[in-house]
């Protein structure tokens, strides 16, 4: 155990418990930020290994950083298939990570905004034999003032983001 670690028994866990956190929320609502904070917390205070499986990072690795805006068009079937491959790759790596021995936390960082998609993720984890505890963590922003300031930030972030290079926003 690390210097700052709390014994697992204090928090009602054992050395064999595992946790999968499945992020839910629209783009720009802070899912990745929340995931990073959670992982930092469990690593620092509980000395528990954790890893984030961010579908956007997988998309950039698989298809490059310079993706046109049409890639995100829901009517673009080819792009939809490619985005699905990025999600599958992230989920496959999460499964491999969770199959390792010992306590650990894995975070599947994707929008997962449709109920059908969340059910599919649960089925995939079950079929893979992942017996970890699973929670869905939804990030919602319903404060108009925060949404507006976040939207302005998001606009400037998107303009400079590697995901939207040459998208002509």
Short mmCIF file of N, CA and C in Angstrom, two decimals:
data_model
loop_
_atom_site.label_atom_id
_atom_site.label_comp_id
_atom_site.label_asym_id
_atom_site.label_seq_id
_atom_site.Cartn_x
_atom_site.Cartn_y
_atom_site.Cartn_z
N UNK A 1 0.83 -1.19 0.00
CA UNK A 1 0.00 0.00 0.00
C UNK A 1 0.88 1.25 0.00
N UNK A 2 0.39 2.26 -0.67
CA UNK A 2 1.12 3.52 -0.76
C UNK A 2 1.04 4.31 0.53
N UNK A 3 1.82 5.34 0.60
CA UNK A 3 1.91 6.18 1.79
C UNK A 3 0.56 6.79 2.18
N UNK A 4 -0.24 7.18 1.20
CA UNK A 4 -1.53 7.82 1.47
C UNK A 4 -2.71 6.87 1.40
N UNK A 5 -2.46 5.59 1.16
CA UNK A 5 -3.54 4.64 0.90
C UNK A 5 -4.36 4.32 2.15
N UNK A 6 -5.66 4.22 1.94
CA UNK A 6 -6.58 3.77 2.98
C UNK A 6 -6.77 2.28 2.80
N UNK A 7 -6.70 1.48 3.86
CA UNK A 7 -6.93 0.04 3.70
C UNK A 7 -8.30 -0.21 3.06
N UNK A 8 -8.34 -1.17 2.13
CA UNK A 8 -9.57 -1.45 1.40
C UNK A 8 -10.72 -1.85 2.31
N UNK A 9 -10.40 -2.53 3.41
CA UNK A 9 -11.44 -2.98 4.32
C UNK A 9 -12.22 -1.80 4.92
N UNK A 10 -11.55 -0.65 5.07
CA UNK A 10 -12.18 0.54 5.63
C UNK A 10 -13.31 1.03 4.72
N UNK A 11 -13.14 0.85 3.41
CA UNK A 11 -14.16 1.32 2.46
C UNK A 11 -15.08 0.19 2.01
N UNK A 12 -15.03 -0.94 2.67
CA UNK A 12 -15.94 -2.04 2.36
C UNK A 12 -15.57 -2.82 1.12
N UNK A 13 -14.31 -2.89 0.80
CA UNK A 13 -13.86 -3.63 -0.38
C UNK A 13 -12.82 -4.66 0.04
N UNK A 14 -12.53 -5.56 -0.88
CA UNK A 14 -11.49 -6.56 -0.61
C UNK A 14 -10.43 -6.45 -1.70
N UNK A 15 -9.35 -7.19 -1.51
CA UNK A 15 -8.23 -7.12 -2.44
C UNK A 15 -8.56 -7.74 -3.79
N UNK A 16 -9.73 -8.35 -3.94
CA UNK A 16 -10.09 -8.92 -5.23
C UNK A 16 -11.21 -8.15 -5.93
N UNK A 17 -11.73 -7.11 -5.29
CA UNK A 17 -12.81 -6.33 -5.90
C UNK A 17 -12.29 -5.51 -7.07
N UNK A 18 -13.13 -5.43 -8.08
CA UNK A 18 -12.83 -4.62 -9.26
C UNK A 18 -14.04 -3.77 -9.55
N UNK A 19 -13.82 -2.64 -10.21
CA UNK A 19 -14.90 -1.72 -10.53
C UNK A 19 -14.74 -1.21 -11.95
N UNK A 20 -15.83 -1.27 -12.72
CA UNK A 20 -15.87 -0.66 -14.05
C UNK A 20 -16.83 0.52 -13.96
N UNK A 21 -16.33 1.69 -14.32
CA UNK A 21 -17.15 2.89 -14.38
C UNK A 21 -17.41 3.18 -15.85
N UNK A 22 -18.68 3.28 -16.20
CA UNK A 22 -19.07 3.53 -17.58
C UNK A 22 -19.62 4.96 -17.63
N UNK A 23 -18.87 5.82 -18.27
CA UNK A 23 -19.27 7.22 -18.36
C UNK A 23 -20.41 7.39 -19.34
N UNK A 24 -21.30 8.35 -19.03
CA UNK A 24 -22.46 8.66 -19.87
C UNK A 24 -22.58 10.17 -19.93
N UNK A 25 -22.80 10.69 -21.13
CA UNK A 25 -23.03 12.13 -21.26
C UNK A 25 -22.70 12.65 -22.63
N UNK A 26 -23.28 13.78 -22.93
CA UNK A 26 -23.04 14.41 -24.22
C UNK A 26 -21.61 14.94 -24.30
N UNK A 27 -21.11 15.15 -25.52
CA UNK A 27 -19.76 15.71 -25.67
C UNK A 27 -19.66 17.06 -24.96
N UNK A 28 -18.53 17.27 -24.33
CA UNK A 28 -18.26 18.55 -23.69
C UNK A 28 -18.89 18.72 -22.31
N UNK A 29 -19.40 17.64 -21.71
CA UNK A 29 -20.02 17.76 -20.39
C UNK A 29 -19.08 17.39 -19.25
N UNK A 30 -17.83 17.07 -19.57
CA UNK A 30 -16.85 16.82 -18.52
C UNK A 30 -16.60 15.37 -18.18
N UNK A 31 -17.02 14.44 -19.02
CA UNK A 31 -16.83 13.02 -18.72
C UNK A 31 -15.36 12.67 -18.52
N UNK A 32 -14.52 13.10 -19.43
CA UNK A 32 -13.09 12.77 -19.34
C UNK A 32 -12.47 13.43 -18.12
N UNK A 33 -12.84 14.66 -17.84
CA UNK A 33 -12.32 15.35 -16.66
C UNK A 33 -12.70 14.60 -15.38
N UNK A 34 -13.95 14.19 -15.28
CA UNK A 34 -14.42 13.44 -14.11
C UNK A 34 -13.67 12.11 -14.00
N UNK A 35 -13.52 11.43 -15.13
CA UNK A 35 -12.82 10.14 -15.13
C UNK A 35 -11.39 10.30 -14.62
N UNK A 36 -10.72 11.34 -15.09
CA UNK A 36 -9.33 11.58 -14.64
C UNK A 36 -9.28 11.87 -13.15
N UNK A 37 -10.23 12.64 -12.65
CA UNK A 37 -10.26 12.96 -11.21
C UNK A 37 -10.49 11.71 -10.38
N UNK A 38 -11.40 10.86 -10.81
CA UNK A 38 -11.68 9.61 -10.09
C UNK A 38 -10.44 8.74 -10.06
N UNK A 39 -9.81 8.56 -11.19
CA UNK A 39 -8.62 7.70 -11.24
C UNK A 39 -7.49 8.26 -10.39
N UNK A 40 -7.31 9.56 -10.44
CA UNK A 40 -6.28 10.18 -9.60
C UNK A 40 -6.58 9.95 -8.12
N UNK A 41 -7.85 10.07 -7.74
CA UNK A 41 -8.25 9.88 -6.35
C UNK A 41 -8.00 8.44 -5.88
N UNK A 42 -8.49 7.45 -6.64
CA UNK A 42 -8.34 6.06 -6.17
C UNK A 42 -6.88 5.63 -6.18
N UNK A 43 -6.09 6.18 -7.09
CA UNK A 43 -4.67 5.86 -7.10
C UNK A 43 -3.95 6.48 -5.90
N UNK A 44 -4.22 7.74 -5.63
CA UNK A 44 -3.52 8.45 -4.57
C UNK A 44 -3.96 8.02 -3.17
N UNK A 45 -5.28 7.96 -2.95
CA UNK A 45 -5.78 7.68 -1.60
C UNK A 45 -5.95 6.20 -1.28
N UNK A 46 -6.09 5.37 -2.30
CA UNK A 46 -6.33 3.94 -2.04
C UNK A 46 -5.28 3.04 -2.68
N UNK A 47 -4.34 3.64 -3.40
CA UNK A 47 -3.27 2.88 -4.06
C UNK A 47 -3.85 1.77 -4.94
N UNK A 48 -4.92 2.09 -5.64
CA UNK A 48 -5.58 1.13 -6.53
C UNK A 48 -5.26 1.51 -7.96
N UNK A 49 -4.75 0.56 -8.74
CA UNK A 49 -4.48 0.86 -10.14
C UNK A 49 -5.78 1.21 -10.88
N UNK A 50 -5.69 2.20 -11.75
CA UNK A 50 -6.87 2.60 -12.52
C UNK A 50 -6.42 3.03 -13.90
N UNK A 51 -7.32 2.89 -14.85
CA UNK A 51 -6.99 3.29 -16.21
C UNK A 51 -8.26 3.75 -16.92
N UNK A 52 -8.11 4.75 -17.76
CA UNK A 52 -9.21 5.29 -18.55
C UNK A 52 -9.08 4.78 -19.98
N UNK A 53 -10.20 4.34 -20.54
CA UNK A 53 -10.25 3.88 -21.92
C UNK A 53 -11.16 4.85 -22.68
N UNK A 54 -10.54 5.88 -23.23
CA UNK A 54 -11.24 6.99 -23.86
C UNK A 54 -11.41 6.72 -25.35
N UNK A 55 -12.66 6.62 -25.80
CA UNK A 55 -12.92 6.26 -27.20
C UNK A 55 -12.39 7.30 -28.18
N UNK A 56 -12.33 8.56 -27.78
CA UNK A 56 -11.79 9.59 -28.67
C UNK A 56 -10.30 9.36 -28.94
N UNK A 57 -9.57 8.94 -27.91
CA UNK A 57 -8.14 8.64 -28.12
C UNK A 57 -7.98 7.46 -29.07
N UNK A 58 -8.82 6.44 -28.91
CA UNK A 58 -8.75 5.28 -29.81
C UNK A 58 -9.10 5.71 -31.24
N UNK A 59 -10.10 6.58 -31.39
CA UNK A 59 -10.49 7.06 -32.72
C UNK A 59 -9.32 7.77 -33.38
N UNK A 60 -8.61 8.63 -32.62
CA UNK A 60 -7.47 9.35 -33.20
C UNK A 60 -6.34 8.39 -33.56
N UNK A 61 -6.10 7.37 -32.73
CA UNK A 61 -5.06 6.38 -33.03
C UNK A 61 -5.39 5.59 -34.28
N UNK A 62 -6.66 5.19 -34.42
CA UNK A 62 -7.07 4.34 -35.53
C UNK A 62 -7.23 5.10 -36.85
N UNK A 63 -7.75 6.32 -36.78
CA UNK A 63 -8.13 7.03 -38.00
C UNK A 63 -7.45 8.37 -38.18
N UNK A 64 -6.56 8.71 -37.28
CA UNK A 64 -5.80 9.94 -37.40
C UNK A 64 -6.45 11.10 -36.69
N UNK A 65 -5.65 12.13 -36.52
CA UNK A 65 -6.12 13.31 -35.79
C UNK A 65 -6.85 14.30 -36.70
N UNK A 66 -6.54 14.28 -37.96
CA UNK A 66 -7.17 15.22 -38.90
C UNK A 66 -8.40 14.57 -39.51
N UNK A 67 -9.51 14.73 -38.81
CA UNK A 67 -10.77 14.13 -39.24
C UNK A 67 -11.74 15.25 -39.63
N UNK A 68 -12.36 15.13 -40.80
CA UNK A 68 -13.31 16.19 -41.21
C UNK A 68 -14.58 16.15 -40.35
N UNK A 69 -15.28 17.26 -40.32
CA UNK A 69 -16.52 17.34 -39.54
C UNK A 69 -17.53 16.30 -39.98
N UNK A 70 -17.50 15.91 -41.24
CA UNK A 70 -18.45 14.91 -41.75
C UNK A 70 -18.29 13.56 -41.06
N UNK A 71 -17.13 13.35 -40.43
CA UNK A 71 -16.90 12.10 -39.71
C UNK A 71 -17.88 11.96 -38.54
N UNK A 72 -18.36 13.07 -38.02
CA UNK A 72 -19.25 13.06 -36.86
C UNK A 72 -20.72 13.19 -37.25
N UNK A 73 -20.99 13.19 -38.54
CA UNK A 73 -22.37 13.27 -39.04
C UNK A 73 -23.07 11.94 -38.76
N UNK A 74 -24.19 11.93 -38.03
CA UNK A 74 -24.86 10.67 -37.70
C UNK A 74 -25.41 9.94 -38.93
N UNK A 75 -25.52 10.62 -40.07
CA UNK A 75 -25.99 9.98 -41.30
C UNK A 75 -24.87 9.38 -42.13
N UNK A 76 -23.63 9.59 -41.70
CA UNK A 76 -22.47 9.06 -42.42
C UNK A 76 -22.22 7.63 -41.92
N UNK A 77 -22.73 6.65 -42.68
CA UNK A 77 -22.67 5.25 -42.24
C UNK A 77 -21.24 4.73 -42.14
N UNK A 78 -20.39 5.12 -43.07
CA UNK A 78 -18.99 4.67 -43.03
C UNK A 78 -18.30 5.19 -41.77
N UNK A 79 -18.52 6.47 -41.47
CA UNK A 79 -17.91 7.06 -40.27
C UNK A 79 -18.50 6.45 -39.01
N UNK A 80 -19.79 6.17 -39.02
CA UNK A 80 -20.44 5.54 -37.88
C UNK A 80 -19.79 4.19 -37.58
N UNK A 81 -19.51 3.45 -38.64
CA UNK A 81 -18.84 2.15 -38.48
C UNK A 81 -17.44 2.34 -37.91
N UNK A 82 -16.73 3.34 -38.39
CA UNK A 82 -15.38 3.60 -37.88
C UNK A 82 -15.42 4.02 -36.41
N UNK A 83 -16.38 4.88 -36.06
CA UNK A 83 -16.51 5.29 -34.66
C UNK A 83 -16.82 4.07 -33.80
N UNK A 84 -17.62 3.16 -34.33
CA UNK A 84 -17.93 1.92 -33.61
C UNK A 84 -16.69 1.08 -33.37
N UNK A 85 -15.80 1.05 -34.36
CA UNK A 85 -14.54 0.29 -34.20
C UNK A 85 -13.68 0.88 -33.07
N UNK A 86 -13.67 2.20 -32.96
CA UNK A 86 -12.92 2.84 -31.88
C UNK A 86 -13.52 2.47 -30.53
N UNK A 87 -14.84 2.45 -30.45
CA UNK A 87 -15.52 2.06 -29.20
C UNK A 87 -15.21 0.60 -28.86
N UNK A 88 -15.26 -0.26 -29.87
CA UNK A 88 -14.96 -1.68 -29.65
C UNK A 88 -13.53 -1.89 -29.17
N UNK A 89 -12.59 -1.15 -29.76
CA UNK A 89 -11.18 -1.29 -29.38
C UNK A 89 -10.97 -0.85 -27.93
N UNK A 90 -11.60 0.26 -27.55
CA UNK A 90 -11.47 0.75 -26.16
C UNK A 90 -12.08 -0.27 -25.20
N UNK A 91 -13.23 -0.80 -25.55
CA UNK A 91 -13.90 -1.78 -24.67
C UNK A 91 -13.10 -3.07 -24.58
N UNK A 92 -12.50 -3.51 -25.68
CA UNK A 92 -11.67 -4.72 -25.66
C UNK A 92 -10.46 -4.54 -24.75
N UNK A 93 -9.83 -3.36 -24.81
CA UNK A 93 -8.69 -3.10 -23.93
C UNK A 93 -9.13 -3.01 -22.47
N UNK A 94 -10.30 -2.44 -22.22
CA UNK A 94 -10.85 -2.39 -20.86
C UNK A 94 -11.03 -3.81 -20.33
N UNK A 95 -11.58 -4.69 -21.15
CA UNK A 95 -11.81 -6.08 -20.75
C UNK A 95 -10.48 -6.76 -20.42
N UNK A 96 -9.48 -6.58 -21.28
CA UNK A 96 -8.15 -7.16 -21.00
C UNK A 96 -7.59 -6.63 -19.68
N UNK A 97 -7.75 -5.35 -19.44
CA UNK A 97 -7.26 -4.72 -18.22
C UNK A 97 -7.98 -5.29 -17.00
N UNK A 98 -9.28 -5.45 -17.09
CA UNK A 98 -10.06 -5.94 -15.94
C UNK A 98 -9.81 -7.42 -15.66
N UNK A 99 -9.33 -8.15 -16.63
CA UNK A 99 -9.03 -9.57 -16.43
C UNK A 99 -7.71 -9.80 -15.69
N UNK A 100 -6.93 -8.76 -15.53
CA UNK A 100 -5.67 -8.88 -14.79
C UNK A 100 -5.99 -9.12 -13.32
N UNK A 101 -5.04 -9.75 -12.63
CA UNK A 101 -5.23 -10.05 -11.20
C UNK A 101 -5.22 -8.78 -10.37
N UNK A 102 -5.91 -8.85 -9.24
CA UNK A 102 -5.87 -7.77 -8.26
C UNK A 102 -6.98 -6.75 -8.44
N UNK A 103 -7.13 -5.96 -7.39
CA UNK A 103 -8.12 -4.90 -7.40
C UNK A 103 -7.73 -3.85 -8.43
N UNK A 104 -8.72 -3.29 -9.11
CA UNK A 104 -8.44 -2.26 -10.11
C UNK A 104 -9.72 -1.56 -10.50
N UNK A 105 -9.55 -0.37 -11.08
CA UNK A 105 -10.69 0.41 -11.57
C UNK A 105 -10.43 0.70 -13.05
N UNK A 106 -11.43 0.40 -13.87
CA UNK A 106 -11.36 0.71 -15.29
C UNK A 106 -12.50 1.65 -15.64
N UNK A 107 -12.21 2.69 -16.41
CA UNK A 107 -13.22 3.66 -16.80
C UNK A 107 -13.39 3.63 -18.31
N UNK A 108 -14.62 3.33 -18.75
CA UNK A 108 -14.96 3.35 -20.17
C UNK A 108 -15.53 4.73 -20.47
N UNK A 109 -14.73 5.55 -21.14
CA UNK A 109 -15.06 6.96 -21.36
C UNK A 109 -15.57 7.15 -22.79
N UNK A 110 -16.91 7.15 -22.91
CA UNK A 110 -17.58 7.34 -24.19
C UNK A 110 -18.92 8.00 -23.90
N UNK A 111 -19.62 8.47 -24.92
CA UNK A 111 -20.89 9.13 -24.67
C UNK A 111 -21.92 8.17 -24.09
N UNK A 112 -22.04 6.96 -24.63
CA UNK A 112 -22.99 5.96 -24.14
C UNK A 112 -24.36 6.57 -23.85
N UNK A 113 -24.80 7.48 -24.72
CA UNK A 113 -26.01 8.24 -24.43
C UNK A 113 -27.31 7.49 -24.70
N UNK A 114 -27.25 6.42 -25.48
CA UNK A 114 -28.45 5.64 -25.75
C UNK A 114 -28.56 4.46 -24.80
N UNK A 115 -29.76 4.21 -24.32
CA UNK A 115 -30.00 3.08 -23.42
C UNK A 115 -29.54 1.77 -24.07
N UNK A 116 -29.81 1.63 -25.37
CA UNK A 116 -29.41 0.41 -26.08
C UNK A 116 -27.91 0.22 -26.04
N UNK A 117 -27.17 1.31 -26.17
CA UNK A 117 -25.70 1.22 -26.13
C UNK A 117 -25.23 0.80 -24.74
N UNK A 118 -25.84 1.35 -23.71
CA UNK A 118 -25.45 0.98 -22.34
C UNK A 118 -25.75 -0.50 -22.09
N UNK A 119 -26.88 -0.98 -22.59
CA UNK A 119 -27.22 -2.39 -22.45
C UNK A 119 -26.22 -3.26 -23.22
N UNK A 120 -25.81 -2.80 -24.38
CA UNK A 120 -24.84 -3.53 -25.19
C UNK A 120 -23.49 -3.62 -24.46
N UNK A 121 -23.07 -2.52 -23.85
CA UNK A 121 -21.81 -2.52 -23.10
C UNK A 121 -21.89 -3.53 -21.95
N UNK A 122 -23.00 -3.53 -21.23
CA UNK A 122 -23.17 -4.48 -20.13
C UNK A 122 -23.12 -5.93 -20.63
N UNK A 123 -23.76 -6.19 -21.76
CA UNK A 123 -23.76 -7.54 -22.34
C UNK A 123 -22.34 -7.96 -22.75
N UNK A 124 -21.63 -7.05 -23.37
CA UNK A 124 -20.26 -7.35 -23.79
C UNK A 124 -19.39 -7.68 -22.57
N UNK A 125 -19.52 -6.90 -21.51
CA UNK A 125 -18.75 -7.16 -20.29
C UNK A 125 -19.14 -8.50 -19.67
N UNK A 126 -20.43 -8.78 -19.64
CA UNK A 126 -20.90 -10.06 -19.08
C UNK A 126 -20.40 -11.24 -19.92
N UNK A 127 -20.54 -11.13 -21.24
CA UNK A 127 -20.09 -12.21 -22.14
C UNK A 127 -18.59 -12.44 -22.04
N UNK A 128 -17.85 -11.39 -21.69
CA UNK A 128 -16.39 -11.51 -21.55
C UNK A 128 -16.00 -12.06 -20.18
N UNK A 129 -16.99 -12.29 -19.32
CA UNK A 129 -16.70 -12.85 -18.00
C UNK A 129 -16.23 -11.83 -16.98
N UNK A 130 -16.49 -10.56 -17.23
CA UNK A 130 -16.09 -9.51 -16.29
C UNK A 130 -17.11 -9.47 -15.16
N UNK A 131 -16.68 -9.90 -13.99
CA UNK A 131 -17.57 -9.96 -12.83
C UNK A 131 -17.39 -8.76 -11.90
N UNK A 132 -16.75 -7.75 -12.40
CA UNK A 132 -16.51 -6.55 -11.60
C UNK A 132 -17.82 -5.84 -11.30
N UNK A 133 -17.80 -5.04 -10.25
CA UNK A 133 -18.93 -4.15 -10.00
C UNK A 133 -18.94 -3.13 -11.13
N UNK A 134 -20.14 -2.73 -11.55
CA UNK A 134 -20.26 -1.79 -12.66
C UNK A 134 -21.20 -0.67 -12.26
N UNK A 135 -20.78 0.55 -12.59
CA UNK A 135 -21.68 1.69 -12.36
C UNK A 135 -21.66 2.58 -13.59
N UNK A 136 -22.80 3.20 -13.85
CA UNK A 136 -22.88 4.23 -14.88
C UNK A 136 -22.78 5.56 -14.17
N UNK A 137 -21.94 6.42 -14.68
CA UNK A 137 -21.76 7.75 -14.11
C UNK A 137 -22.08 8.77 -15.20
N UNK A 138 -23.22 9.47 -15.03
CA UNK A 138 -23.66 10.41 -16.04
C UNK A 138 -23.25 11.83 -15.67
N UNK A 139 -22.70 12.50 -16.64
CA UNK A 139 -22.32 13.90 -16.48
C UNK A 139 -23.36 14.75 -17.21
N UNK A 140 -24.07 15.58 -16.44
CA UNK A 140 -25.14 16.42 -16.98
C UNK A 140 -24.84 17.87 -16.65
N UNK A 141 -25.07 18.73 -17.60
CA UNK A 141 -24.96 20.16 -17.34
C UNK A 141 -26.29 20.79 -17.74
N UNK A 142 -27.09 21.17 -16.73
CA UNK A 142 -28.39 21.78 -17.01
C UNK A 142 -28.47 23.22 -16.53
N UNK A 143 -27.34 23.79 -16.21
CA UNK A 143 -27.26 25.19 -15.81
C UNK A 143 -26.94 26.01 -17.06
N UNK A 144 -27.90 26.85 -17.47
CA UNK A 144 -27.74 27.61 -18.72
C UNK A 144 -26.48 28.46 -18.72
N UNK A 145 -26.16 29.07 -17.58
CA UNK A 145 -24.98 29.93 -17.52
C UNK A 145 -23.70 29.11 -17.69
N UNK A 146 -23.65 27.97 -17.01
CA UNK A 146 -22.48 27.10 -17.15
C UNK A 146 -22.43 26.54 -18.57
N UNK A 147 -23.58 26.14 -19.11
CA UNK A 147 -23.62 25.60 -20.47
C UNK A 147 -23.11 26.63 -21.47
N UNK A 148 -23.53 27.87 -21.31
CA UNK A 148 -23.11 28.92 -22.21
C UNK A 148 -21.60 29.13 -22.11
N UNK A 149 -21.08 29.24 -20.88
CA UNK A 149 -19.64 29.46 -20.74
C UNK A 149 -18.88 28.22 -21.20
N UNK A 150 -19.44 27.04 -20.93
CA UNK A 150 -18.82 25.80 -21.40
C UNK A 150 -18.87 25.75 -22.91
N UNK A 151 -19.99 26.19 -23.48
CA UNK A 151 -20.13 26.20 -24.94
C UNK A 151 -19.13 27.12 -25.60
N UNK A 152 -18.92 28.28 -25.00
CA UNK A 152 -17.93 29.22 -25.54
C UNK A 152 -16.54 28.61 -25.43
N UNK A 153 -16.25 28.02 -24.26
CA UNK A 153 -14.96 27.35 -24.09
C UNK A 153 -14.83 26.21 -25.10
N UNK A 154 -15.91 25.41 -25.21
CA UNK A 154 -15.89 24.27 -26.10
C UNK A 154 -15.66 24.71 -27.54
N UNK A 155 -16.30 25.82 -27.96
CA UNK A 155 -16.10 26.32 -29.31
C UNK A 155 -14.62 26.60 -29.54
N UNK A 156 -13.98 27.34 -28.62
CA UNK A 156 -12.57 27.68 -28.80
C UNK A 156 -11.69 26.44 -28.68
N UNK A 157 -12.08 25.49 -27.83
CA UNK A 157 -11.33 24.25 -27.70
C UNK A 157 -11.45 23.45 -28.99
N UNK A 158 -12.67 23.35 -29.52
CA UNK A 158 -12.90 22.57 -30.73
C UNK A 158 -12.13 23.15 -31.91
N UNK A 159 -12.09 24.47 -32.00
CA UNK A 159 -11.38 25.11 -33.10
C UNK A 159 -9.92 24.69 -33.09
N UNK A 160 -9.35 24.49 -31.91
CA UNK A 160 -7.94 24.11 -31.80
C UNK A 160 -7.74 22.61 -31.57
N UNK A 161 -8.81 21.86 -31.41
CA UNK A 161 -8.72 20.44 -31.07
C UNK A 161 -8.20 19.61 -32.23
N UNK A 162 -7.42 18.59 -31.89
CA UNK A 162 -6.92 17.67 -32.91
C UNK A 162 -8.05 16.87 -33.53
N UNK A 163 -9.19 16.78 -32.86
CA UNK A 163 -10.32 16.02 -33.41
C UNK A 163 -11.02 16.77 -34.54
N UNK A 164 -10.85 18.07 -34.62
CA UNK A 164 -11.61 18.85 -35.57
C UNK A 164 -10.73 19.67 -36.50
N UNK A 165 -9.52 19.23 -36.72
CA UNK A 165 -8.62 19.96 -37.60
C UNK A 165 -9.23 20.01 -39.00
N UNK A 166 -9.17 21.16 -39.61
CA UNK A 166 -9.68 21.36 -40.97
C UNK A 166 -11.17 21.09 -41.09
N UNK A 167 -11.95 21.30 -40.04
CA UNK A 167 -13.37 21.03 -40.12
C UNK A 167 -14.16 22.23 -40.60
N UNK A 168 -13.53 23.40 -40.73
CA UNK A 168 -14.17 24.61 -41.24
C UNK A 168 -15.40 24.98 -40.44
N UNK A 169 -15.25 25.08 -39.13
CA UNK A 169 -16.39 25.43 -38.27
C UNK A 169 -16.81 26.86 -38.48
#
